[in-house]
């Protein structure tokens, strides 16, 4: 938000500058991180809104007016990315919509925010990496800038660790509450990891052990599993290897 305000401030200063010598042109006022975040957020929101609107048009949106359907679809496509509010019965959604909500909850909010999930930038870097590999490129380039290898490694580490935590939580809750369906359990775990708060209605009826697992998953998801792993393991020291010269004796 600060970067966007700086961008508009710079544009207004150049537009309304009455001096003969206008402010010096400064490229990249809107930095690379902001560009990736804005494009990814807008793209995900637009795709999710259109998908939600058509999938739920004759289902949960049937009781609304045309304007109400648009507003409810936009709200339902945005809040799963961490807000957790719902204006419709979540359990009444169609299966394709629920699967889309899975993905939205997993992606989560943008970096440097209080939202959960793997973050939009992580999802964007992973997607760009796939496109780069498909094009036969050895590096990721976006807006004529190269994404560092450490960012790519961090992105895939975050994604892998998140799926491992969610997978184990689903396994444990399915063990403690075998009467619950896999869909309901998975929805709870994805929602907990991304600290979304949405549910298909089984949270209150879970066993104490399952509730404790959800608490742990929410805590891990909030601080990021990668941050937890970094805090637990000691950083290895990089030692410079000195190659000894072989002496020739005649």
mmCIF file of C-alpha atoms in Angstrom:
data_model
loop_
_atom_site.group_PDB
_atom_site.id
_atom_site.type_symbol
_atom_site.label_atom_id
_atom_site.label_comp_id
_atom_site.label_asym_id
_atom_site.label_seq_id
_atom_site.Cartn_x
_atom_site.Cartn_y
_atom_site.Cartn_z
ATOM 1 C CA UNK A 1 0.000 0.000 0.000
ATOM 2 C CA UNK A 2 2.864 2.363 0.807
ATOM 3 C CA UNK A 3 4.431 1.620 -2.563
ATOM 4 C CA UNK A 4 1.143 2.305 -4.373
ATOM 5 C CA UNK A 5 0.734 5.625 -2.542
ATOM 6 C CA UNK A 6 4.281 6.586 -3.500
ATOM 7 C CA UNK A 7 3.511 5.713 -7.109
ATOM 8 C CA UNK A 8 0.379 7.893 -7.255
ATOM 9 C CA UNK A 9 2.162 10.708 -5.430
ATOM 10 C CA UNK A 10 4.938 10.609 -8.033
ATOM 11 C CA UNK A 11 2.437 10.572 -10.926
ATOM 12 C CA UNK A 12 0.470 13.513 -9.506
ATOM 13 C CA UNK A 13 3.631 15.513 -8.890
ATOM 14 C CA UNK A 14 4.640 15.080 -12.529
ATOM 15 C CA UNK A 15 1.142 15.809 -13.812
ATOM 16 C CA UNK A 16 0.573 19.014 -11.850
ATOM 17 C CA UNK A 17 4.113 20.335 -11.904
ATOM 18 C CA UNK A 18 3.968 23.859 -13.389
ATOM 19 C CA UNK A 19 7.682 24.497 -13.287
ATOM 20 C CA UNK A 20 9.667 24.456 -16.483
ATOM 21 C CA UNK A 21 11.781 21.640 -15.184
ATOM 22 C CA UNK A 22 9.516 18.813 -14.083
ATOM 23 C CA UNK A 23 10.488 16.227 -11.532
ATOM 24 C CA UNK A 24 13.115 13.857 -12.793
ATOM 25 C CA UNK A 25 11.694 10.695 -14.275
ATOM 26 C CA UNK A 26 12.143 7.782 -11.925
ATOM 27 C CA UNK A 27 11.491 4.281 -13.282
ATOM 28 C CA UNK A 28 10.319 1.443 -11.088
ATOM 29 C CA UNK A 29 8.475 3.528 -8.520
ATOM 30 C CA UNK A 30 6.178 0.529 -8.366
ATOM 31 C CA UNK A 31 8.715 -2.142 -7.462
ATOM 32 C CA UNK A 32 8.824 -5.734 -8.676
ATOM 33 C CA UNK A 33 7.272 -7.172 -5.517
ATOM 34 C CA UNK A 34 4.293 -4.817 -5.755
ATOM 35 C CA UNK A 35 3.766 -5.577 -9.433
ATOM 36 C CA UNK A 36 3.789 -9.328 -8.888
ATOM 37 C CA UNK A 37 1.488 -9.026 -5.875
ATOM 38 C CA UNK A 38 -1.019 -6.764 -7.639
ATOM 39 C CA UNK A 39 -1.184 -8.811 -10.838
ATOM 40 C CA UNK A 40 -1.443 -12.114 -8.959
ATOM 41 C CA UNK A 41 -4.106 -10.827 -6.563
ATOM 42 C CA UNK A 42 -6.224 -9.296 -9.327
ATOM 43 C CA UNK A 43 -5.885 -12.380 -11.526
ATOM 44 C CA UNK A 44 -6.834 -14.815 -8.762
ATOM 45 C CA UNK A 45 -9.759 -12.642 -7.674
ATOM 46 C CA UNK A 46 -11.105 -12.271 -11.215
ATOM 47 C CA UNK A 47 -10.828 -15.976 -12.061
ATOM 48 C CA UNK A 48 -12.326 -17.004 -8.710
ATOM 49 C CA UNK A 49 -15.177 -14.489 -9.087
ATOM 50 C CA UNK A 50 -16.153 -15.729 -12.564
ATOM 51 C CA UNK A 51 -15.875 -19.374 -11.493
ATOM 52 C CA UNK A 52 -17.878 -18.802 -8.301
ATOM 53 C CA UNK A 53 -20.572 -16.866 -10.185
ATOM 54 C CA UNK A 54 -21.226 -19.554 -12.797
ATOM 55 C CA UNK A 55 -20.860 -22.567 -10.491
ATOM 56 C CA UNK A 56 -23.187 -21.179 -7.821
ATOM 57 C CA UNK A 57 -25.599 -19.280 -10.108
ATOM 58 C CA UNK A 58 -28.393 -21.818 -9.715
ATOM 59 C CA UNK A 59 -27.307 -23.009 -6.285
ATOM 60 C CA UNK A 60 -26.440 -20.705 -3.381
ATOM 61 C CA UNK A 61 -26.856 -17.546 -5.482
ATOM 62 C CA UNK A 62 -30.324 -18.431 -6.768
ATOM 63 C CA UNK A 63 -32.115 -16.414 -4.084
ATOM 64 C CA UNK A 64 -30.322 -13.148 -4.909
ATOM 65 C CA UNK A 65 -30.980 -10.486 -7.514
ATOM 66 C CA UNK A 66 -28.516 -10.045 -10.385
ATOM 67 C CA UNK A 67 -26.643 -7.345 -8.491
ATOM 68 C CA UNK A 68 -26.765 -9.469 -5.338
ATOM 69 C CA UNK A 69 -25.328 -12.434 -7.212
ATOM 70 C CA UNK A 70 -22.401 -10.360 -8.457
ATOM 71 C CA UNK A 71 -21.662 -8.926 -5.003
ATOM 72 C CA UNK A 72 -22.027 -12.298 -3.256
ATOM 73 C CA UNK A 73 -19.869 -14.049 -5.842
ATOM 74 C CA UNK A 74 -17.141 -11.407 -5.520
ATOM 75 C CA UNK A 75 -17.312 -11.595 -1.723
ATOM 76 C CA UNK A 76 -17.249 -15.411 -1.768
ATOM 77 C CA UNK A 77 -14.283 -15.452 -4.142
ATOM 78 C CA UNK A 78 -12.235 -13.006 -2.051
ATOM 79 C CA UNK A 79 -12.769 -13.957 1.591
ATOM 80 C CA UNK A 80 -11.436 -17.562 1.383
ATOM 81 C CA UNK A 81 -7.972 -16.091 0.890
ATOM 82 C CA UNK A 82 -7.864 -15.377 4.641
ATOM 83 C CA UNK A 83 -10.792 -13.220 5.796
ATOM 84 C CA UNK A 84 -13.032 -16.173 6.569
ATOM 85 C CA UNK A 85 -16.392 -14.400 6.371
ATOM 86 C CA UNK A 86 -19.237 -16.055 4.504
ATOM 87 C CA UNK A 87 -22.636 -14.763 3.369
ATOM 88 C CA UNK A 88 -23.829 -18.142 2.105
ATOM 89 C CA UNK A 89 -24.015 -21.624 3.589
ATOM 90 C CA UNK A 90 -20.526 -22.993 2.945
ATOM 91 C CA UNK A 91 -21.702 -26.593 3.251
ATOM 92 C CA UNK A 92 -24.321 -25.985 0.512
ATOM 93 C CA UNK A 93 -21.723 -25.109 -2.149
ATOM 94 C CA UNK A 94 -21.192 -27.449 -5.071
ATOM 95 C CA UNK A 95 -18.186 -29.757 -5.096
ATOM 96 C CA UNK A 96 -16.275 -27.801 -7.797
ATOM 97 C CA UNK A 97 -16.759 -24.592 -5.786
ATOM 98 C CA UNK A 98 -15.480 -26.271 -2.634
ATOM 99 C CA UNK A 99 -12.402 -27.468 -4.511
ATOM 100 C CA UNK A 100 -11.799 -23.917 -5.724
ATOM 101 C CA UNK A 101 -12.094 -22.657 -2.143
ATOM 102 C CA UNK A 102 -9.450 -25.232 -1.175
ATOM 103 C CA UNK A 103 -7.052 -23.619 -3.623
ATOM 104 C CA UNK A 104 -7.933 -20.072 -2.549
ATOM 105 C CA UNK A 105 -7.412 -20.900 1.131
ATOM 106 C CA UNK A 106 -4.097 -22.555 0.364
ATOM 107 C CA UNK A 107 -2.798 -19.572 -1.636
ATOM 108 C CA UNK A 108 -3.916 -17.118 1.025
ATOM 109 C CA UNK A 109 -3.082 -13.432 1.249
ATOM 110 C CA UNK A 110 -0.137 -11.357 0.078
ATOM 111 C CA UNK A 111 3.246 -11.090 1.847
ATOM 112 C CA UNK A 112 3.819 -8.598 4.684
ATOM 113 C CA UNK A 113 0.166 -8.877 5.674
ATOM 114 C CA UNK A 114 -1.610 -10.523 8.587
ATOM 115 C CA UNK A 115 -3.178 -13.069 6.246
ATOM 116 C CA UNK A 116 -2.278 -16.739 6.114
ATOM 117 C CA UNK A 117 -1.589 -19.238 3.346
ATOM 118 C CA UNK A 118 1.518 -19.738 1.263
ATOM 119 C CA UNK A 119 1.131 -16.139 -0.044
ATOM 120 C CA UNK A 120 0.377 -14.867 -3.535
ATOM 121 C CA UNK A 121 4.026 -14.146 -4.323
ATOM 122 C CA UNK A 122 4.983 -17.765 -3.586
ATOM 123 C CA UNK A 123 2.240 -19.020 -5.889
ATOM 124 C CA UNK A 124 3.287 -16.530 -8.577
ATOM 125 C CA UNK A 125 6.970 -17.537 -8.446
ATOM 126 C CA UNK A 126 6.052 -21.220 -8.662
ATOM 127 C CA UNK A 127 3.801 -20.541 -11.656
ATOM 128 C CA UNK A 128 6.488 -18.454 -13.374
ATOM 129 C CA UNK A 129 8.998 -21.229 -12.773
ATOM 130 C CA UNK A 130 6.713 -23.766 -14.460
ATOM 131 C CA UNK A 131 6.242 -21.452 -17.447
ATOM 132 C CA UNK A 132 9.992 -20.872 -17.673
ATOM 133 C CA UNK A 133 10.671 -24.611 -17.688
ATOM 134 C CA UNK A 134 8.008 -25.122 -20.349
ATOM 135 C CA UNK A 135 9.713 -22.496 -22.523
ATOM 136 C CA UNK A 136 13.123 -24.107 -22.015
ATOM 137 C CA UNK A 137 14.560 -21.216 -20.014
ATOM 138 C CA UNK A 138 17.129 -21.707 -17.270
ATOM 139 C CA UNK A 139 16.043 -18.682 -15.245
ATOM 140 C CA UNK A 140 12.856 -16.832 -14.352
ATOM 141 C CA UNK A 141 12.416 -13.407 -15.866
ATOM 142 C CA UNK A 142 9.494 -11.055 -15.264
ATOM 143 C CA UNK A 143 9.239 -7.371 -16.231
ATOM 144 C CA UNK A 144 12.814 -7.656 -17.569
ATOM 145 C CA UNK A 145 14.020 -8.641 -14.108
ATOM 146 C CA UNK A 146 15.422 -11.973 -12.977
ATOM 147 C CA UNK A 147 14.008 -13.791 -9.960
ATOM 148 C CA UNK A 148 16.792 -15.010 -7.680
ATOM 149 C CA UNK A 149 17.266 -18.765 -7.300
ATOM 150 C CA UNK A 150 16.946 -18.480 -3.523
ATOM 151 C CA UNK A 151 13.434 -17.044 -3.967
ATOM 152 C CA UNK A 152 12.442 -20.001 -6.143
ATOM 153 C CA UNK A 153 13.851 -22.483 -3.628
ATOM 154 C CA UNK A 154 12.090 -20.716 -0.764
ATOM 155 C CA UNK A 155 8.788 -20.725 -2.673
ATOM 156 C CA UNK A 156 8.854 -24.473 -3.319
ATOM 157 C CA UNK A 157 10.000 -25.149 0.252
ATOM 158 C CA UNK A 158 7.016 -23.199 1.598
ATOM 159 C CA UNK A 159 4.613 -25.053 -0.691
ATOM 160 C CA UNK A 160 6.046 -28.488 0.134
ATOM 161 C CA UNK A 161 6.089 -27.919 3.898
ATOM 162 C CA UNK A 162 2.525 -26.570 3.870
ATOM 163 C CA UNK A 163 1.228 -29.667 2.086
ATOM 164 C CA UNK A 164 3.145 -31.922 4.487
ATOM 165 C CA UNK A 165 1.604 -30.211 7.545
ATOM 166 C CA UNK A 166 -1.882 -30.251 6.046
ATOM 167 C CA UNK A 167 -1.510 -33.879 4.964
ATOM 168 C CA UNK A 168 -0.441 -35.059 8.427
ATOM 169 C CA UNK A 169 -3.232 -33.086 10.089
ATOM 170 C CA UNK A 170 -5.810 -34.698 7.788
ATOM 171 C CA UNK A 171 -4.362 -38.127 8.601
ATOM 172 C CA UNK A 172 -4.512 -37.547 12.365
ATOM 173 C CA UNK A 173 -8.017 -36.073 12.413
ATOM 174 C CA UNK A 174 -9.272 -38.920 10.217
ATOM 175 C CA UNK A 175 -7.836 -41.316 12.826
ATOM 176 C CA UNK A 176 -9.422 -39.579 15.830
ATOM 177 C CA UNK A 177 -12.740 -38.882 14.062
ATOM 178 C CA UNK A 178 -13.242 -41.697 11.548
ATOM 179 C CA UNK A 179 -16.955 -40.932 11.171
ATOM 180 C CA UNK A 180 -16.217 -37.607 9.475
ATOM 181 C CA UNK A 181 -15.903 -37.443 5.698
ATOM 182 C CA UNK A 182 -12.529 -36.779 4.091
ATOM 183 C CA UNK A 183 -13.888 -33.675 2.369
ATOM 184 C CA UNK A 184 -15.006 -32.093 5.651
ATOM 185 C CA UNK A 185 -11.719 -32.928 7.395
ATOM 186 C CA UNK A 186 -9.580 -31.609 4.547
ATOM 187 C CA UNK A 187 -11.599 -28.391 4.454
ATOM 188 C CA UNK A 188 -11.004 -27.884 8.180
ATOM 189 C CA UNK A 189 -7.262 -28.471 7.846
ATOM 190 C CA UNK A 190 -6.775 -26.176 4.856
ATOM 191 C CA UNK A 191 -8.823 -23.507 6.611
ATOM 192 C CA UNK A 192 -6.821 -23.905 9.823
ATOM 193 C CA UNK A 193 -3.416 -23.747 8.137
ATOM 194 C CA UNK A 194 -4.336 -20.552 6.300
ATOM 195 C CA UNK A 195 -6.142 -19.158 9.392
ATOM 196 C CA UNK A 196 -9.252 -18.589 7.290
ATOM 197 C CA UNK A 197 -11.992 -19.617 9.683
ATOM 198 C CA UNK A 198 -14.355 -21.183 7.152
ATOM 199 C CA UNK A 199 -15.873 -24.563 7.931
ATOM 200 C CA UNK A 200 -18.297 -27.076 6.509
ATOM 201 C CA UNK A 201 -19.892 -27.351 9.939
ATOM 202 C CA UNK A 202 -17.972 -30.096 11.742
ATOM 203 C CA UNK A 203 -15.668 -28.025 13.977
ATOM 204 C CA UNK A 204 -17.873 -28.155 17.057
ATOM 205 C CA UNK A 205 -18.420 -31.911 16.820
ATOM 206 C CA UNK A 206 -14.749 -32.844 16.536
ATOM 207 C CA UNK A 207 -13.007 -34.702 19.361
ATOM 208 C CA UNK A 208 -10.698 -32.899 21.766
ATOM 209 C CA UNK A 209 -7.649 -34.406 20.096
ATOM 210 C CA UNK A 210 -8.765 -33.189 16.666
ATOM 211 C CA UNK A 211 -9.440 -29.710 18.020
ATOM 212 C CA UNK A 212 -5.953 -29.625 19.510
ATOM 213 C CA UNK A 213 -4.516 -30.650 16.131
ATOM 214 C CA UNK A 214 -6.370 -27.773 14.469
ATOM 215 C CA UNK A 215 -4.956 -25.383 17.079
ATOM 216 C CA UNK A 216 -1.414 -26.566 16.320
ATOM 217 C CA UNK A 217 -2.005 -26.318 12.563
ATOM 218 C CA UNK A 218 -3.327 -22.764 12.948
ATOM 219 C CA UNK A 219 -0.235 -21.797 14.949
ATOM 220 C CA UNK A 220 2.142 -23.396 12.439
ATOM 221 C CA UNK A 221 0.314 -21.824 9.515
ATOM 222 C CA UNK A 222 0.432 -18.392 11.108
ATOM 223 C CA UNK A 223 4.189 -18.349 11.650
ATOM 224 C CA UNK A 224 4.959 -20.424 8.512
ATOM 225 C CA UNK A 225 6.418 -23.907 8.711
ATOM 226 C CA UNK A 226 9.561 -22.714 6.947
ATOM 227 C CA UNK A 227 10.182 -20.113 9.656
ATOM 228 C CA UNK A 228 9.698 -22.803 12.298
ATOM 229 C CA UNK A 229 12.157 -25.133 10.588
ATOM 230 C CA UNK A 230 14.728 -22.340 10.263
ATOM 231 C CA UNK A 231 14.315 -21.528 13.966
ATOM 232 C CA UNK A 232 14.788 -25.160 15.029
ATOM 233 C CA UNK A 233 17.746 -26.141 12.875
ATOM 234 C CA UNK A 234 21.110 -24.487 13.239
ATOM 235 C CA UNK A 235 22.498 -22.781 10.194
ATOM 236 C CA UNK A 236 25.398 -24.728 8.778
ATOM 237 C CA UNK A 237 28.717 -22.995 8.490
ATOM 238 C CA UNK A 238 30.270 -22.882 5.060
ATOM 239 C CA UNK A 239 33.914 -23.807 5.322
ATOM 240 C CA UNK A 240 36.352 -22.935 2.602
ATOM 241 C CA UNK A 241 38.226 -25.948 1.427
ATOM 242 C CA UNK A 242 41.906 -25.385 0.799
ATOM 243 C CA UNK A 243 43.413 -27.637 -1.763
ATOM 244 C CA UNK A 244 46.848 -28.770 -0.752
ATOM 245 C CA UNK A 245 49.474 -28.569 -3.416
ATOM 246 C CA UNK A 246 51.244 -31.714 -4.259
ATOM 247 C CA UNK A 247 55.000 -31.488 -4.102
ATOM 248 C CA UNK A 248 57.127 -33.234 -6.569
ATOM 249 C CA UNK A 249 60.286 -34.788 -5.187
ATOM 250 C CA UNK A 250 62.968 -35.603 -7.677
#
